[in-house]
N, CA, C and O atoms as a GROMACS GRO file, in nm:
protein
  244
    1UNK      N    1   3.189   6.078   1.054
    1UNK     CA    2   3.191   6.019   1.186
    1UNK      C    3   3.282   5.896   1.181
    1UNK      O    4   3.270   5.811   1.093
    2UNK      N    5   3.373   5.889   1.275
    2UNK     CA    6   3.467   5.779   1.277
    2UNK      C    7   3.411   5.655   1.343
    2UNK      O    8   3.304   5.658   1.405
    3UNK      N    9   3.483   5.549   1.329
    3UNK     CA   10   3.441   5.421   1.388
    3UNK      C   11   3.430   5.432   1.540
    3UNK      O   12   3.340   5.375   1.601
    4UNK      N   13   3.524   5.505   1.599
    4UNK     CA   14   3.524   5.520   1.745
    4UNK      C   15   3.396   5.589   1.792
    4UNK      O   16   3.334   5.548   1.890
    5UNK      N   17   3.355   5.695   1.721
    5UNK     CA   18   3.232   5.768   1.756
    5UNK      C   19   3.110   5.678   1.743
    5UNK      O   20   3.022   5.679   1.828
    6UNK      N   21   3.106   5.600   1.635
    6UNK     CA   22   2.993   5.508   1.615
    6UNK      C   23   2.986   5.405   1.727
    6UNK      O   24   2.878   5.374   1.778
    7UNK      N   25   3.103   5.353   1.764
    7UNK     CA   26   3.107   5.254   1.871
    7UNK      C   27   3.060   5.314   2.003
    7UNK      O   28   2.984   5.251   2.076
    8UNK      N   29   3.105   5.436   2.033
    8UNK     CA   30   3.065   5.501   2.158
    8UNK      C   31   2.914   5.527   2.160
    8UNK      O   32   2.849   5.507   2.263
    9UNK      N   33   2.859   5.572   2.048
    9UNK     CA   34   2.715   5.599   2.043
    9UNK      C   35   2.635   5.470   2.061
    9UNK      O   36   2.536   5.467   2.134
   10UNK      N   37   2.681   5.365   1.993
   10UNK     CA   38   2.611   5.237   2.007
   10UNK      C   39   2.620   5.187   2.151
   10UNK      O   40   2.523   5.135   2.205
   11UNK      N   41   2.735   5.202   2.211
   11UNK     CA   42   2.754   5.161   2.349
   11UNK      C   43   2.661   5.239   2.443
   11UNK      O   44   2.601   5.182   2.534
   12UNK      N   45   2.650   5.369   2.420
   12UNK     CA   46   2.562   5.452   2.503
   12UNK      C   47   2.416   5.412   2.485
   12UNK      O   48   2.341   5.406   2.582
   13UNK      N   49   2.376   5.383   2.360
   13UNK     CA   50   2.238   5.339   2.336
   13UNK      C   51   2.209   5.208   2.407
   13UNK      O   52   2.104   5.190   2.468
   14UNK      N   53   2.304   5.116   2.399
   14UNK     CA   54   2.285   4.986   2.462
   14UNK      C   55   2.276   5.000   2.615
   14UNK      O   56   2.196   4.932   2.679
   15UNK      N   57   2.359   5.087   2.672
   15UNK     CA   58   2.353   5.112   2.816
   15UNK      C   59   2.217   5.170   2.856
   15UNK      O   60   2.158   5.128   2.955
   16UNK      N   61   2.170   5.265   2.777
   16UNK     CA   62   2.039   5.326   2.806
   16UNK      C   63   1.928   5.223   2.796
   16UNK      O   64   1.838   5.221   2.880
   17UNK      N   65   1.933   5.137   2.693
   17UNK     CA   66   1.832   5.033   2.679
   17UNK      C   67   1.837   4.937   2.798
   17UNK      O   68   1.734   4.891   2.847
   18UNK      N   69   1.960   4.906   2.844
   18UNK     CA   70   1.976   4.819   2.960
   18UNK      C   71   1.915   4.882   3.084
   18UNK      O   72   1.850   4.814   3.163
   19UNK      N   73   1.936   5.011   3.102
   19UNK     CA   74   1.877   5.082   3.217
   19UNK      C   75   1.725   5.079   3.209
   19UNK      O   76   1.657   5.057   3.309
   20UNK      N   77   1.671   5.102   3.088
   20UNK     CA   78   1.526   5.102   3.072
   20UNK      C   79   1.467   4.965   3.104
   20UNK      O   80   1.364   4.955   3.170
   21UNK      N   81   1.532   4.859   3.056
   21UNK     CA   82   1.484   4.724   3.084
   21UNK      C   83   1.492   4.693   3.233
   21UNK      O   84   1.401   4.631   3.289
   22UNK      N   85   1.599   4.737   3.298
   22UNK     CA   86   1.613   4.716   3.442
   22UNK      C   87   1.503   4.790   3.518
   22UNK      O   88   1.445   4.738   3.613
   23UNK      N   89   1.476   4.913   3.476
   23UNK     CA   90   1.369   4.991   3.540
   23UNK      C   91   1.233   4.923   3.522
   23UNK      O   92   1.154   4.916   3.616
   24UNK      N   93   1.207   4.873   3.401
   24UNK     CA   94   1.080   4.804   3.376
   24UNK      C   95   1.068   4.680   3.462
   24UNK      O   96   0.962   4.653   3.518
   25UNK      N   97   1.176   4.603   3.472
   25UNK     CA   98   1.173   4.482   3.553
   25UNK      C   99   1.150   4.517   3.699
   25UNK      O  100   1.076   4.447   3.769
   26UNK      N  101   1.211   4.624   3.745
   26UNK     CA  102   1.194   4.667   3.884
   26UNK      C  103   1.047   4.707   3.910
   26UNK      O  104   0.989   4.671   4.012
   27UNK      N  105   0.990   4.781   3.816
   27UNK     CA  106   0.850   4.822   3.829
   27UNK      C  107   0.757   4.702   3.830
   27UNK      O  108   0.662   4.696   3.907
   28UNK      N  109   0.785   4.604   3.742
   28UNK     CA  110   0.702   4.485   3.736
   28UNK      C  111   0.710   4.406   3.866
   28UNK      O  112   0.610   4.355   3.915
   29UNK      N  113   0.830   4.397   3.923
   29UNK     CA  114   0.847   4.326   4.049
   29UNK      C  115   0.771   4.395   4.161
   29UNK      O  116   0.704   4.329   4.241
   30UNK      N  117   0.780   4.527   4.166
   30UNK     CA  118   0.708   4.602   4.269
   30UNK      C  119   0.557   4.585   4.252
   30UNK      O  120   0.484   4.571   4.351
   31UNK      N  121   0.511   4.588   4.128
   31UNK     CA  122   0.369   4.571   4.100
   31UNK      C  123   0.324   4.432   4.143
   31UNK      O  124   0.217   4.416   4.203
   32UNK      N  125   0.404   4.331   4.111
   32UNK     CA  126   0.371   4.193   4.147
   32UNK      C  127   0.366   4.177   4.299
   32UNK      O  128   0.279   4.109   4.352
   33UNK      N  129   0.461   4.241   4.368
   33UNK     CA  130   0.462   4.234   4.515
   33UNK      C  131   0.336   4.298   4.572
   33UNK      O  132   0.277   4.247   4.667
   34UNK      N  133   0.296   4.413   4.514
   34UNK     CA  134   0.174   4.479   4.563
   34UNK      C  135   0.052   4.388   4.543
   34UNK      O  136  -0.033   4.378   4.632
   35UNK      N  137   0.044   4.323   4.426
   35UNK     CA  138  -0.068   4.232   4.399
   35UNK      C  139  -0.066   4.116   4.497
   35UNK      O  140  -0.171   4.075   4.547
   36UNK      N  141   0.053   4.062   4.524
   36UNK     CA  142   0.064   3.950   4.618
   36UNK      C  143   0.020   3.994   4.757
   36UNK      O  144  -0.049   3.921   4.827
   37UNK      N  145   0.062   4.116   4.798
   37UNK     CA  146   0.021   4.167   4.928
   37UNK      C  147  -0.130   4.186   4.932
   37UNK      O  148  -0.193   4.156   5.034
   38UNK      N  149  -0.188   4.236   4.823
   38UNK     CA  150  -0.334   4.254   4.818
   38UNK      C  151  -0.404   4.119   4.829
   38UNK      O  152  -0.507   4.107   4.897
   39UNK      N  153  -0.351   4.018   4.762
   39UNK     CA  154  -0.411   3.885   4.767
   39UNK      C  155  -0.404   3.827   4.908
   39UNK      O  156  -0.495   3.756   4.950
   40UNK      N  157  -0.298   3.858   4.980
   40UNK     CA  158  -0.283   3.805   5.116
   40UNK      C  159  -0.387   3.868   5.209
   40UNK      O  160  -0.429   3.806   5.307
   41UNK      N  161  -0.428   3.989   5.178
   41UNK     CA  162  -0.526   4.058   5.262
   41UNK      C  163  -0.668   4.006   5.241
   41UNK      O  164  -0.754   4.027   5.326
   42UNK      N  165  -0.693   3.940   5.129
   42UNK     CA  166  -0.828   3.895   5.099
   42UNK      C  167  -0.851   3.753   5.153
   42UNK      O  168  -0.758   3.673   5.155
   43UNK      N  169  -0.972   3.722   5.196
   43UNK     CA  170  -0.998   3.587   5.245
   43UNK      C  171  -0.986   3.484   5.132
   43UNK      O  172  -1.003   3.517   5.015
   44UNK      N  173  -0.957   3.362   5.169
   44UNK     CA  174  -0.945   3.257   5.069
   44UNK      C  175  -1.081   3.231   5.005
   44UNK      O  176  -1.184   3.228   5.072
   45UNK      N  177  -1.078   3.213   4.874
   45UNK     CA  178  -1.202   3.181   4.803
   45UNK      C  179  -1.212   3.031   4.786
   45UNK      O  180  -1.113   2.960   4.801
   46UNK      N  181  -1.331   2.983   4.754
   46UNK     CA  182  -1.355   2.839   4.741
   46UNK      C  183  -1.270   2.775   4.632
   46UNK      O  184  -1.223   2.662   4.648
   47UNK      N  185  -1.247   2.846   4.520
   47UNK     CA  186  -1.170   2.788   4.410
   47UNK      C  187  -1.020   2.790   4.435
   47UNK      O  188  -0.942   2.745   4.350
   48UNK      N  189  -0.977   2.841   4.550
   48UNK     CA  190  -0.835   2.842   4.583
   48UNK      C  191  -0.803   2.734   4.687
   48UNK      O  192  -0.716   2.752   4.771
   49UNK      N  193  -0.874   2.624   4.680
   49UNK     CA  194  -0.853   2.516   4.774
   49UNK      C  195  -0.717   2.452   4.753
   49UNK      O  196  -0.656   2.463   4.646
   50UNK      N  197  -0.671   2.384   4.856
   50UNK     CA  198  -0.550   2.305   4.842
   50UNK      C  199  -0.581   2.187   4.750
   50UNK      O  200  -0.695   2.143   4.744
   51UNK      N  201  -0.481   2.136   4.678
   51UNK     CA  202  -0.505   2.024   4.584
   51UNK      C  203  -0.571   1.903   4.653
   51UNK      O  204  -0.657   1.839   4.593
   52UNK      N  205  -0.530   1.872   4.777
   52UNK     CA  206  -0.590   1.757   4.845
   52UNK      C  207  -0.739   1.780   4.872
   52UNK      O  208  -0.819   1.687   4.861
   53UNK      N  209  -0.775   1.904   4.906
   53UNK     CA  210  -0.916   1.935   4.932
   53UNK      C  211  -0.998   1.917   4.806
   53UNK      O  212  -1.110   1.867   4.811
   54UNK      N  213  -0.945   1.958   4.693
   54UNK     CA  214  -1.018   1.941   4.568
   54UNK      C  215  -1.034   1.793   4.537
   54UNK      O  216  -1.140   1.750   4.491
   55UNK      N  217  -0.930   1.714   4.563
   55UNK     CA  218  -0.937   1.569   4.537
   55UNK      C  219  -1.048   1.507   4.621
   55UNK      O  220  -1.128   1.427   4.572
   56UNK      N  221  -1.051   1.545   4.750
   56UNK     CA  222  -1.154   1.490   4.838
   56UNK      C  223  -1.293   1.530   4.790
   56UNK      O  224  -1.386   1.449   4.794
   57UNK      N  225  -1.308   1.654   4.746
   57UNK     CA  226  -1.439   1.701   4.700
   57UNK      C  227  -1.480   1.625   4.574
   57UNK      O  228  -1.596   1.588   4.559
   58UNK      N  229  -1.386   1.601   4.483
   58UNK     CA  230  -1.416   1.526   4.360
   58UNK      C  231  -1.450   1.380   4.394
   58UNK      O  232  -1.541   1.323   4.333
   59UNK      N  233  -1.380   1.322   4.488
   59UNK     CA  234  -1.401   1.183   4.524
   59UNK      C  235  -1.538   1.163   4.588
   59UNK      O  236  -1.604   1.061   4.567
   60UNK      N  237  -1.581   1.262   4.666
   60UNK     CA  238  -1.710   1.253   4.734
   60UNK      C  239  -1.827   1.271   4.638
   60UNK      O  240  -1.938   1.227   4.667
   61UNK      N  241  -1.805   1.333   4.527
   61UNK     CA  242  -1.913   1.364   4.434
   61UNK      C  243  -1.962   1.241   4.360
   61UNK      O  244  -2.054   1.250   4.278
   0.00000   0.00000   0.00000
């Protein structure tokens, strides 16, 4: 196998790895968006207060 063949094979492997990483990143982004959308649909919980609200609650205690 010549140097040119080795270079082409390595280049193809690197391209394929790049595609796989891009696909994984795309899937993770879509998954994160779905989770964010699900969180938006749920009512706010007590532990998700705004920082100022927590400060006031701590100060009153």
